[in-house]
């Protein structure tokens, strides 16, 4: 199943018959967070707290946030805390 999901990251439910949560876990393990989010969002199963974590992660990466942790560490913390971003560890850089 994981090979099929890897080959069809944006349509694993339709192309592989995968459960959306299984597809999300496989894609996250492969580091394809955006694809994992699209799968769950398409299935109507993306929790709001997860979207908040992903939005902050994207801002962290795209805007070059600063802090004592990297963006991935902050994202993982946010996931574990179900939506609580570690603001003291990852934050917008001041110029």
PDB file of N, CA and C in Angstrom:
ATOM      1  N   UNK A   1       0.824  -1.191   0.000  1.00  0.00           N
ATOM      2  CA  UNK A   1       0.000   0.000   0.000  1.00  0.00           C
ATOM      3  C   UNK A   1       0.869   1.257   0.000  1.00  0.00           C
ATOM      4  N   UNK A   2       1.943   1.243   0.808  1.00  0.00           N
ATOM      5  CA  UNK A   2       2.767   2.446   0.905  1.00  0.00           C
ATOM      6  C   UNK A   2       3.414   2.798  -0.420  1.00  0.00           C
ATOM      7  N   UNK A   3       3.760   1.798  -1.234  1.00  0.00           N
ATOM      8  CA  UNK A   3       4.334   2.072  -2.562  1.00  0.00           C
ATOM      9  C   UNK A   3       3.310   2.779  -3.443  1.00  0.00           C
ATOM     10  N   UNK A   4       2.083   2.334  -3.396  1.00  0.00           N
ATOM     11  CA  UNK A   4       1.027   2.960  -4.197  1.00  0.00           C
ATOM     12  C   UNK A   4       0.791   4.392  -3.724  1.00  0.00           C
ATOM     13  N   UNK A   5       0.763   4.588  -2.422  1.00  0.00           N
ATOM     14  CA  UNK A   5       0.565   5.934  -1.869  1.00  0.00           C
ATOM     15  C   UNK A   5       1.706   6.852  -2.284  1.00  0.00           C
ATOM     16  N   UNK A   6       2.923   6.325  -2.244  1.00  0.00           N
ATOM     17  CA  UNK A   6       4.082   7.117  -2.655  1.00  0.00           C
ATOM     18  C   UNK A   6       4.000   7.484  -4.133  1.00  0.00           C
ATOM     19  N   UNK A   7       3.482   6.601  -4.951  1.00  0.00           N
ATOM     20  CA  UNK A   7       3.353   6.872  -6.388  1.00  0.00           C
ATOM     21  C   UNK A   7       2.173   7.771  -6.719  1.00  0.00           C
ATOM     22  N   UNK A   8       1.195   7.842  -5.839  1.00  0.00           N
ATOM     23  CA  UNK A   8       0.000   8.656  -6.061  1.00  0.00           C
ATOM     24  C   UNK A   8      -0.288   9.508  -4.811  1.00  0.00           C
ATOM     25  N   UNK A   9       0.639  10.429  -4.455  1.00  0.00           N
ATOM     26  CA  UNK A   9       0.493  11.142  -3.190  1.00  0.00           C
ATOM     27  C   UNK A   9      -0.726  12.064  -3.095  1.00  0.00           C
ATOM     28  N   UNK A  10      -1.238  12.519  -4.222  1.00  0.00           N
ATOM     29  CA  UNK A  10      -2.386  13.427  -4.164  1.00  0.00           C
ATOM     30  C   UNK A  10      -3.722  12.713  -4.316  1.00  0.00           C
ATOM     31  N   UNK A  11      -3.689  11.459  -4.713  1.00  0.00           N
ATOM     32  CA  UNK A  11      -4.940  10.707  -4.877  1.00  0.00           C
ATOM     33  C   UNK A  11      -4.841   9.283  -4.321  1.00  0.00           C
ATOM     34  N   UNK A  12      -4.283   9.088  -3.132  1.00  0.00           N
ATOM     35  CA  UNK A  12      -4.116   7.718  -2.639  1.00  0.00           C
ATOM     36  C   UNK A  12      -5.426   7.014  -2.314  1.00  0.00           C
ATOM     37  N   UNK A  13      -6.434   7.766  -1.935  1.00  0.00           N
ATOM     38  CA  UNK A  13      -7.723   7.146  -1.612  1.00  0.00           C
ATOM     39  C   UNK A  13      -8.356   6.600  -2.891  1.00  0.00           C
ATOM     40  N   UNK A  14      -8.364   7.413  -3.938  1.00  0.00           N
ATOM     41  CA  UNK A  14      -8.967   7.005  -5.196  1.00  0.00           C
ATOM     42  C   UNK A  14      -8.090   5.996  -5.945  1.00  0.00           C
ATOM     43  N   UNK A  15      -6.781   6.250  -5.998  1.00  0.00           N
ATOM     44  CA  UNK A  15      -5.888   5.413  -6.796  1.00  0.00           C
ATOM     45  C   UNK A  15      -5.501   4.107  -6.115  1.00  0.00           C
ATOM     46  N   UNK A  16      -5.449   4.109  -4.803  1.00  0.00           N
ATOM     47  CA  UNK A  16      -4.940   2.946  -4.075  1.00  0.00           C
ATOM     48  C   UNK A  16      -5.974   2.279  -3.174  1.00  0.00           C
ATOM     49  N   UNK A  17      -7.091   2.955  -2.954  1.00  0.00           N
ATOM     50  CA  UNK A  17      -8.082   2.419  -2.029  1.00  0.00           C
ATOM     51  C   UNK A  17      -7.652   2.546  -0.578  1.00  0.00           C
ATOM     52  N   UNK A  18      -6.740   3.488  -0.314  1.00  0.00           N
ATOM     53  CA  UNK A  18      -6.221   3.672   1.044  1.00  0.00           C
ATOM     54  C   UNK A  18      -7.208   4.431   1.911  1.00  0.00           C
ATOM     55  N   UNK A  19      -7.200   4.120   3.176  1.00  0.00           N
ATOM     56  CA  UNK A  19      -7.939   4.900   4.153  1.00  0.00           C
ATOM     57  C   UNK A  19      -7.233   6.253   4.271  1.00  0.00           C
ATOM     58  N   UNK A  20      -7.989   7.365   4.364  1.00  0.00           N
ATOM     59  CA  UNK A  20      -7.344   8.678   4.445  1.00  0.00           C
ATOM     60  C   UNK A  20      -6.333   8.816   5.579  1.00  0.00           C
ATOM     61  N   UNK A  21      -6.616   8.224   6.736  1.00  0.00           N
ATOM     62  CA  UNK A  21      -5.669   8.327   7.852  1.00  0.00           C
ATOM     63  C   UNK A  21      -4.408   7.515   7.590  1.00  0.00           C
ATOM     64  N   UNK A  22      -4.570   6.354   6.965  1.00  0.00           N
ATOM     65  CA  UNK A  22      -3.397   5.546   6.596  1.00  0.00           C
ATOM     66  C   UNK A  22      -2.549   6.292   5.572  1.00  0.00           C
ATOM     67  N   UNK A  23      -3.212   6.913   4.611  1.00  0.00           N
ATOM     68  CA  UNK A  23      -2.499   7.675   3.595  1.00  0.00           C
ATOM     69  C   UNK A  23      -1.758   8.846   4.235  1.00  0.00           C
ATOM     70  N   UNK A  24      -2.411   9.533   5.179  1.00  0.00           N
ATOM     71  CA  UNK A  24      -1.769  10.659   5.858  1.00  0.00           C
ATOM     72  C   UNK A  24      -0.524  10.207   6.602  1.00  0.00           C
ATOM     73  N   UNK A  25      -0.624   9.115   7.338  1.00  0.00           N
ATOM     74  CA  UNK A  25       0.520   8.626   8.104  1.00  0.00           C
ATOM     75  C   UNK A  25       1.676   8.242   7.192  1.00  0.00           C
ATOM     76  N   UNK A  26       1.381   7.606   6.074  1.00  0.00           N
ATOM     77  CA  UNK A  26       2.421   7.210   5.128  1.00  0.00           C
ATOM     78  C   UNK A  26       3.075   8.431   4.515  1.00  0.00           C
ATOM     79  N   UNK A  27       2.269   9.404   4.101  1.00  0.00           N
ATOM     80  CA  UNK A  27       2.825  10.607   3.487  1.00  0.00           C
ATOM     81  C   UNK A  27       3.633  11.418   4.482  1.00  0.00           C
ATOM     82  N   UNK A  28       3.181  11.504   5.721  1.00  0.00           N
ATOM     83  CA  UNK A  28       3.952  12.218   6.741  1.00  0.00           C
ATOM     84  C   UNK A  28       5.291  11.528   6.972  1.00  0.00           C
ATOM     85  N   UNK A  29       5.285  10.194   6.998  1.00  0.00           N
ATOM     86  CA  UNK A  29       6.531   9.449   7.182  1.00  0.00           C
ATOM     87  C   UNK A  29       7.496   9.704   6.025  1.00  0.00           C
ATOM     88  N   UNK A  30       6.949   9.965   4.852  1.00  0.00           N
ATOM     89  CA  UNK A  30       7.777  10.255   3.672  1.00  0.00           C
ATOM     90  C   UNK A  30       8.159  11.725   3.596  1.00  0.00           C
ATOM     91  N   UNK A  31       7.691  12.524   4.562  1.00  0.00           N
ATOM     92  CA  UNK A  31       8.007  13.946   4.563  1.00  0.00           C
ATOM     93  C   UNK A  31       7.173  14.762   3.604  1.00  0.00           C
ATOM     94  N   UNK A  32       6.064  14.232   3.167  1.00  0.00           N
ATOM     95  CA  UNK A  32       5.194  14.927   2.221  1.00  0.00           C
ATOM     96  C   UNK A  32       3.991  15.492   2.970  1.00  0.00           C
ATOM     97  N   UNK A  33       4.265  16.487   3.808  1.00  0.00           N
ATOM     98  CA  UNK A  33       3.225  17.039   4.679  1.00  0.00           C
ATOM     99  C   UNK A  33       2.111  17.720   3.903  1.00  0.00           C
ATOM    100  N   UNK A  34       2.470  18.448   2.860  1.00  0.00           N
ATOM    101  CA  UNK A  34       1.441  19.140   2.074  1.00  0.00           C
ATOM    102  C   UNK A  34       0.504  18.138   1.418  1.00  0.00           C
ATOM    103  N   UNK A  35       1.054  17.066   0.891  1.00  0.00           N
ATOM    104  CA  UNK A  35       0.223  16.040   0.262  1.00  0.00           C
ATOM    105  C   UNK A  35      -0.660  15.365   1.298  1.00  0.00           C
ATOM    106  N   UNK A  36      -0.111  15.113   2.486  1.00  0.00           N
ATOM    107  CA  UNK A  36      -0.903  14.495   3.549  1.00  0.00           C
ATOM    108  C   UNK A  36      -2.090  15.373   3.912  1.00  0.00           C
ATOM    109  N   UNK A  37      -1.849  16.668   4.000  1.00  0.00           N
ATOM    110  CA  UNK A  37      -2.932  17.592   4.328  1.00  0.00           C
ATOM    111  C   UNK A  37      -3.991  17.602   3.243  1.00  0.00           C
ATOM    112  N   UNK A  38      -3.561  17.571   1.987  1.00  0.00           N
ATOM    113  CA  UNK A  38      -4.529  17.569   0.888  1.00  0.00           C
ATOM    114  C   UNK A  38      -5.396  16.328   0.916  1.00  0.00           C
ATOM    115  N   UNK A  39      -4.795  15.195   1.247  1.00  0.00           N
ATOM    116  CA  UNK A  39      -5.561  13.947   1.315  1.00  0.00           C
ATOM    117  C   UNK A  39      -6.654  14.050   2.370  1.00  0.00           C
ATOM    118  N   UNK A  40      -6.275  14.498   3.578  1.00  0.00           N
ATOM    119  CA  UNK A  40      -7.268  14.595   4.644  1.00  0.00           C
ATOM    120  C   UNK A  40      -8.286  15.688   4.380  1.00  0.00           C
ATOM    121  N   UNK A  41      -7.826  16.793   3.814  1.00  0.00           N
ATOM    122  CA  UNK A  41      -8.752  17.883   3.508  1.00  0.00           C
ATOM    123  C   UNK A  41      -9.768  17.434   2.465  1.00  0.00           C
ATOM    124  N   UNK A  42      -9.294  16.706   1.462  1.00  0.00           N
ATOM    125  CA  UNK A  42     -10.198  16.199   0.422  1.00  0.00           C
ATOM    126  C   UNK A  42     -11.199  15.216   1.007  1.00  0.00           C
ATOM    127  N   UNK A  43     -10.780  14.485   2.014  1.00  0.00           N
ATOM    128  CA  UNK A  43     -11.673  13.526   2.659  1.00  0.00           C
ATOM    129  C   UNK A  43     -12.524  14.198   3.732  1.00  0.00           C
ATOM    130  N   UNK A  44     -12.311  15.507   3.937  1.00  0.00           N
ATOM    131  CA  UNK A  44     -13.075  16.225   4.947  1.00  0.00           C
ATOM    132  C   UNK A  44     -12.697  15.843   6.362  1.00  0.00           C
ATOM    133  N   UNK A  45     -11.440  15.419   6.563  1.00  0.00           N
ATOM    134  CA  UNK A  45     -11.046  14.903   7.865  1.00  0.00           C
ATOM    135  C   UNK A  45      -9.865  15.633   8.484  1.00  0.00           C
ATOM    136  N   UNK A  46      -9.520  16.808   7.977  1.00  0.00           N
ATOM    137  CA  UNK A  46      -8.400  17.544   8.546  1.00  0.00           C
ATOM    138  C   UNK A  46      -8.888  18.365   9.735  1.00  0.00           C
ATOM    139  N   UNK A  47      -8.408  18.039  10.928  1.00  0.00           N
ATOM    140  CA  UNK A  47      -8.844  18.805  12.098  1.00  0.00           C
ATOM    141  C   UNK A  47      -8.346  20.247  12.030  1.00  0.00           C
ATOM    142  N   UNK A  48      -9.105  21.148  12.629  1.00  0.00           N
ATOM    143  CA  UNK A  48      -8.719  22.567  12.604  1.00  0.00           C
ATOM    144  C   UNK A  48      -7.374  22.793  13.271  1.00  0.00           C
ATOM    145  N   UNK A  49      -7.104  22.088  14.351  1.00  0.00           N
ATOM    146  CA  UNK A  49      -5.828  22.279  15.038  1.00  0.00           C
ATOM    147  C   UNK A  49      -4.667  21.880  14.138  1.00  0.00           C
ATOM    148  N   UNK A  50      -4.856  20.842  13.315  1.00  0.00           N
ATOM    149  CA  UNK A  50      -3.789  20.403  12.412  1.00  0.00           C
ATOM    150  C   UNK A  50      -3.553  21.457  11.332  1.00  0.00           C
ATOM    151  N   UNK A  51      -4.626  22.050  10.846  1.00  0.00           N
ATOM    152  CA  UNK A  51      -4.489  23.101   9.842  1.00  0.00           C
ATOM    153  C   UNK A  51      -3.723  24.279  10.427  1.00  0.00           C
ATOM    154  N   UNK A  52      -4.009  24.614  11.685  1.00  0.00           N
ATOM    155  CA  UNK A  52      -3.288  25.704  12.340  1.00  0.00           C
ATOM    156  C   UNK A  52      -1.793  25.396  12.402  1.00  0.00           C
ATOM    157  N   UNK A  53      -1.450  24.173  12.758  1.00  0.00           N
ATOM    158  CA  UNK A  53      -0.037  23.771  12.801  1.00  0.00           C
ATOM    159  C   UNK A  53       0.597  23.877  11.418  1.00  0.00           C
ATOM    160  N   UNK A  54      -0.118  23.413  10.418  1.00  0.00           N
ATOM    161  CA  UNK A  54       0.425  23.439   9.054  1.00  0.00           C
ATOM    162  C   UNK A  54       0.578  24.873   8.541  1.00  0.00           C
ATOM    163  N   UNK A  55      -0.369  25.729   8.868  1.00  0.00           N
ATOM    164  CA  UNK A  55      -0.265  27.138   8.458  1.00  0.00           C
ATOM    165  C   UNK A  55       0.967  27.792   9.082  1.00  0.00           C
ATOM    166  N   UNK A  56       1.188  27.546  10.375  1.00  0.00           N
ATOM    167  CA  UNK A  56       2.365  28.103  11.030  1.00  0.00           C
ATOM    168  C   UNK A  56       3.651  27.506  10.462  1.00  0.00           C
ATOM    169  N   UNK A  57       3.634  26.223  10.169  1.00  0.00           N
ATOM    170  CA  UNK A  57       4.809  25.572   9.578  1.00  0.00           C
ATOM    171  C   UNK A  57       5.151  26.212   8.231  1.00  0.00           C
ATOM    172  N   UNK A  58       4.136  26.420   7.410  1.00  0.00           N
ATOM    173  CA  UNK A  58       4.371  27.039   6.099  1.00  0.00           C
ATOM    174  C   UNK A  58       4.920  28.454   6.251  1.00  0.00           C
ATOM    175  N   UNK A  59       4.383  29.209   7.197  1.00  0.00           N
ATOM    176  CA  UNK A  59       4.911  30.557   7.441  1.00  0.00           C
ATOM    177  C   UNK A  59       6.354  30.476   7.926  1.00  0.00           C
ATOM    178  N   UNK A  60       6.625  29.542   8.809  1.00  0.00           N
ATOM    179  CA  UNK A  60       7.968  29.365   9.359  1.00  0.00           C
ATOM    180  C   UNK A  60       8.970  29.092   8.237  1.00  0.00           C
ATOM    181  N   UNK A  61       8.634  28.190   7.350  1.00  0.00           N
ATOM    182  CA  UNK A  61       9.521  27.832   6.232  1.00  0.00           C
ATOM    183  C   UNK A  61       9.634  28.981   5.240  1.00  0.00           C
ATOM    184  N   UNK A  62       8.503  29.495   4.810  1.00  0.00           N
ATOM    185  CA  UNK A  62       8.497  30.498   3.732  1.00  0.00           C
ATOM    186  C   UNK A  62       9.042  31.857   4.167  1.00  0.00           C
ATOM    187  N   UNK A  63       8.854  32.207   5.436  1.00  0.00           N
ATOM    188  CA  UNK A  63       9.271  33.522   5.909  1.00  0.00           C
ATOM    189  C   UNK A  63      10.573  33.494   6.699  1.00  0.00           C
ATOM    190  N   UNK A  64      11.204  32.323   6.797  1.00  0.00           N
ATOM    191  CA  UNK A  64      12.473  32.208   7.487  1.00  0.00           C
ATOM    192  C   UNK A  64      12.416  32.571   8.959  1.00  0.00           C
ATOM    193  N   UNK A  65      11.453  31.968   9.682  1.00  0.00           N
ATOM    194  CA  UNK A  65      11.306  32.272  11.097  1.00  0.00           C
ATOM    195  C   UNK A  65      12.565  31.915  11.870  1.00  0.00           C
ATOM    196  N   UNK A  66      12.758  32.556  12.998  1.00  0.00           N
ATOM    197  CA  UNK A  66      13.904  32.329  13.875  1.00  0.00           C
ATOM    198  C   UNK A  66      13.460  31.530  15.090  1.00  0.00           C
ATOM    199  N   UNK A  67      14.414  31.207  15.940  1.00  0.00           N
ATOM    200  CA  UNK A  67      14.108  30.529  17.185  1.00  0.00           C
ATOM    201  C   UNK A  67      15.132  29.466  17.506  1.00  0.00           C
ATOM    202  N   UNK A  68      14.925  28.820  18.635  1.00  0.00           N
ATOM    203  CA  UNK A  68      15.868  27.800  19.076  1.00  0.00           C
ATOM    204  C   UNK A  68      15.576  26.433  18.483  1.00  0.00           C
ATOM    205  N   UNK A  69      14.400  26.246  17.915  1.00  0.00           N
ATOM    206  CA  UNK A  69      14.063  25.003  17.230  1.00  0.00           C
ATOM    207  C   UNK A  69      13.902  25.300  15.749  1.00  0.00           C
ATOM    208  N   UNK A  70      14.012  24.268  14.907  1.00  0.00           N
ATOM    209  CA  UNK A  70      13.725  24.461  13.489  1.00  0.00           C
ATOM    210  C   UNK A  70      12.224  24.274  13.249  1.00  0.00           C
ATOM    211  N   UNK A  71      11.797  24.604  12.056  1.00  0.00           N
ATOM    212  CA  UNK A  71      10.365  24.584  11.733  1.00  0.00           C
ATOM    213  C   UNK A  71       9.746  23.194  11.880  1.00  0.00           C
ATOM    214  N   UNK A  72      10.482  22.159  11.517  1.00  0.00           N
ATOM    215  CA  UNK A  72       9.950  20.797  11.626  1.00  0.00           C
ATOM    216  C   UNK A  72       9.731  20.432  13.089  1.00  0.00           C
ATOM    217  N   UNK A  73      10.707  20.773  13.938  1.00  0.00           N
ATOM    218  CA  UNK A  73      10.549  20.485  15.373  1.00  0.00           C
ATOM    219  C   UNK A  73       9.327  21.199  15.941  1.00  0.00           C
ATOM    220  N   UNK A  74       9.142  22.454  15.538  1.00  0.00           N
ATOM    221  CA  UNK A  74       7.985  23.221  16.023  1.00  0.00           C
ATOM    222  C   UNK A  74       6.680  22.619  15.509  1.00  0.00           C
ATOM    223  N   UNK A  75       6.689  22.176  14.266  1.00  0.00           N
ATOM    224  CA  UNK A  75       5.495  21.548  13.699  1.00  0.00           C
ATOM    225  C   UNK A  75       5.149  20.271  14.470  1.00  0.00           C
ATOM    226  N   UNK A  76       6.144  19.452  14.729  1.00  0.00           N
ATOM    227  CA  UNK A  76       5.909  18.197  15.459  1.00  0.00           C
ATOM    228  C   UNK A  76       5.386  18.473  16.879  1.00  0.00           C
ATOM    229  N   UNK A  77       5.946  19.492  17.525  1.00  0.00           N
ATOM    230  CA  UNK A  77       5.459  19.879  18.852  1.00  0.00           C
ATOM    231  C   UNK A  77       3.997  20.294  18.756  1.00  0.00           C
ATOM    232  N   UNK A  78       3.687  21.113  17.757  1.00  0.00           N
ATOM    233  CA  UNK A  78       2.322  21.593  17.564  1.00  0.00           C
ATOM    234  C   UNK A  78       1.365  20.420  17.352  1.00  0.00           C
ATOM    235  N   UNK A  79       1.788  19.447  16.557  1.00  0.00           N
ATOM    236  CA  UNK A  79       0.958  18.256  16.350  1.00  0.00           C
ATOM    237  C   UNK A  79       0.710  17.533  17.674  1.00  0.00           C
ATOM    238  N   UNK A  80       1.779  17.364  18.445  1.00  0.00           N
ATOM    239  CA  UNK A  80       1.653  16.659  19.717  1.00  0.00           C
ATOM    240  C   UNK A  80       0.750  17.375  20.706  1.00  0.00           C
ATOM    241  N   UNK A  81       0.747  18.701  20.635  1.00  0.00           N
ATOM    242  CA  UNK A  81      -0.085  19.503  21.527  1.00  0.00           C
ATOM    243  C   UNK A  81      -1.427  19.868  20.890  1.00  0.00           C
ATOM    244  N   UNK A  82      -1.694  19.306  19.734  1.00  0.00           N
ATOM    245  CA  UNK A  82      -2.932  19.515  18.985  1.00  0.00           C
ATOM    246  C   UNK A  82      -3.267  20.990  18.801  1.00  0.00           C
ATOM    247  N   UNK A  83      -2.326  21.702  18.188  1.00  0.00           N
ATOM    248  CA  UNK A  83      -2.602  23.069  17.769  1.00  0.00           C
ATOM    249  C   UNK A  83      -1.885  24.155  18.544  1.00  0.00           C
ATOM    250  N   UNK A  84      -1.131  23.808  19.571  1.00  0.00           N
ATOM    251  CA  UNK A  84      -0.418  24.820  20.344  1.00  0.00           C
ATOM    252  C   UNK A  84       0.988  24.978  19.750  1.00  0.00           C
ATOM    253  N   UNK A  85       1.195  26.068  19.011  1.00  0.00           N
ATOM    254  CA  UNK A  85       2.485  26.351  18.390  1.00  0.00           C
ATOM    255  C   UNK A  85       3.462  26.849  19.455  1.00  0.00           C
ATOM    256  N   UNK A  86       4.704  26.348  19.470  1.00  0.00           N
ATOM    257  CA  UNK A  86       5.680  26.784  20.470  1.00  0.00           C
ATOM    258  C   UNK A  86       6.254  28.163  20.125  1.00  0.00           C
ATOM    259  N   UNK A  87       5.506  29.192  20.448  1.00  0.00           N
ATOM    260  CA  UNK A  87       5.849  30.558  20.039  1.00  0.00           C
ATOM    261  C   UNK A  87       7.203  31.021  20.565  1.00  0.00           C
ATOM    262  N   UNK A  88       7.650  30.485  21.679  1.00  0.00           N
ATOM    263  CA  UNK A  88       8.952  30.850  22.211  1.00  0.00           C
ATOM    264  C   UNK A  88      10.105  30.145  21.517  1.00  0.00           C
ATOM    265  N   UNK A  89       9.787  29.159  20.679  1.00  0.00           N
ATOM    266  CA  UNK A  89      10.814  28.369  19.996  1.00  0.00           C
ATOM    267  C   UNK A  89      10.904  28.671  18.504  1.00  0.00           C
ATOM    268  N   UNK A  90       9.795  29.059  17.870  1.00  0.00           N
ATOM    269  CA  UNK A  90       9.737  29.385  16.439  1.00  0.00           C
ATOM    270  C   UNK A  90       8.854  30.618  16.276  1.00  0.00           C
ATOM    271  N   UNK A  91       9.430  31.651  15.729  1.00  0.00           N
ATOM    272  CA  UNK A  91       8.693  32.900  15.625  1.00  0.00           C
ATOM    273  C   UNK A  91       9.234  33.733  14.463  1.00  0.00           C
ATOM    274  N   UNK A  92       8.435  34.699  13.986  1.00  0.00           N
ATOM    275  CA  UNK A  92       8.889  35.549  12.868  1.00  0.00           C
ATOM    276  C   UNK A  92      10.184  36.271  13.250  1.00  0.00           C
ATOM    277  N   UNK A  93      11.133  36.227  12.343  1.00  0.00           N
ATOM    278  CA  UNK A  93      12.410  36.920  12.581  1.00  0.00           C
ATOM    279  C   UNK A  93      12.202  38.414  12.501  1.00  0.00           C
ATOM    280  N   UNK A  94      12.881  39.150  13.335  1.00  0.00           N
ATOM    281  CA  UNK A  94      12.830  40.612  13.281  1.00  0.00           C
ATOM    282  C   UNK A  94      14.073  41.099  12.575  1.00  0.00           C
ATOM    283  N   UNK A  95      13.885  42.070  11.711  1.00  0.00           N
ATOM    284  CA  UNK A  95      15.022  42.609  10.951  1.00  0.00           C
ATOM    285  C   UNK A  95      15.460  43.934  11.489  1.00  0.00           C
TER     286      UNK A  95
END
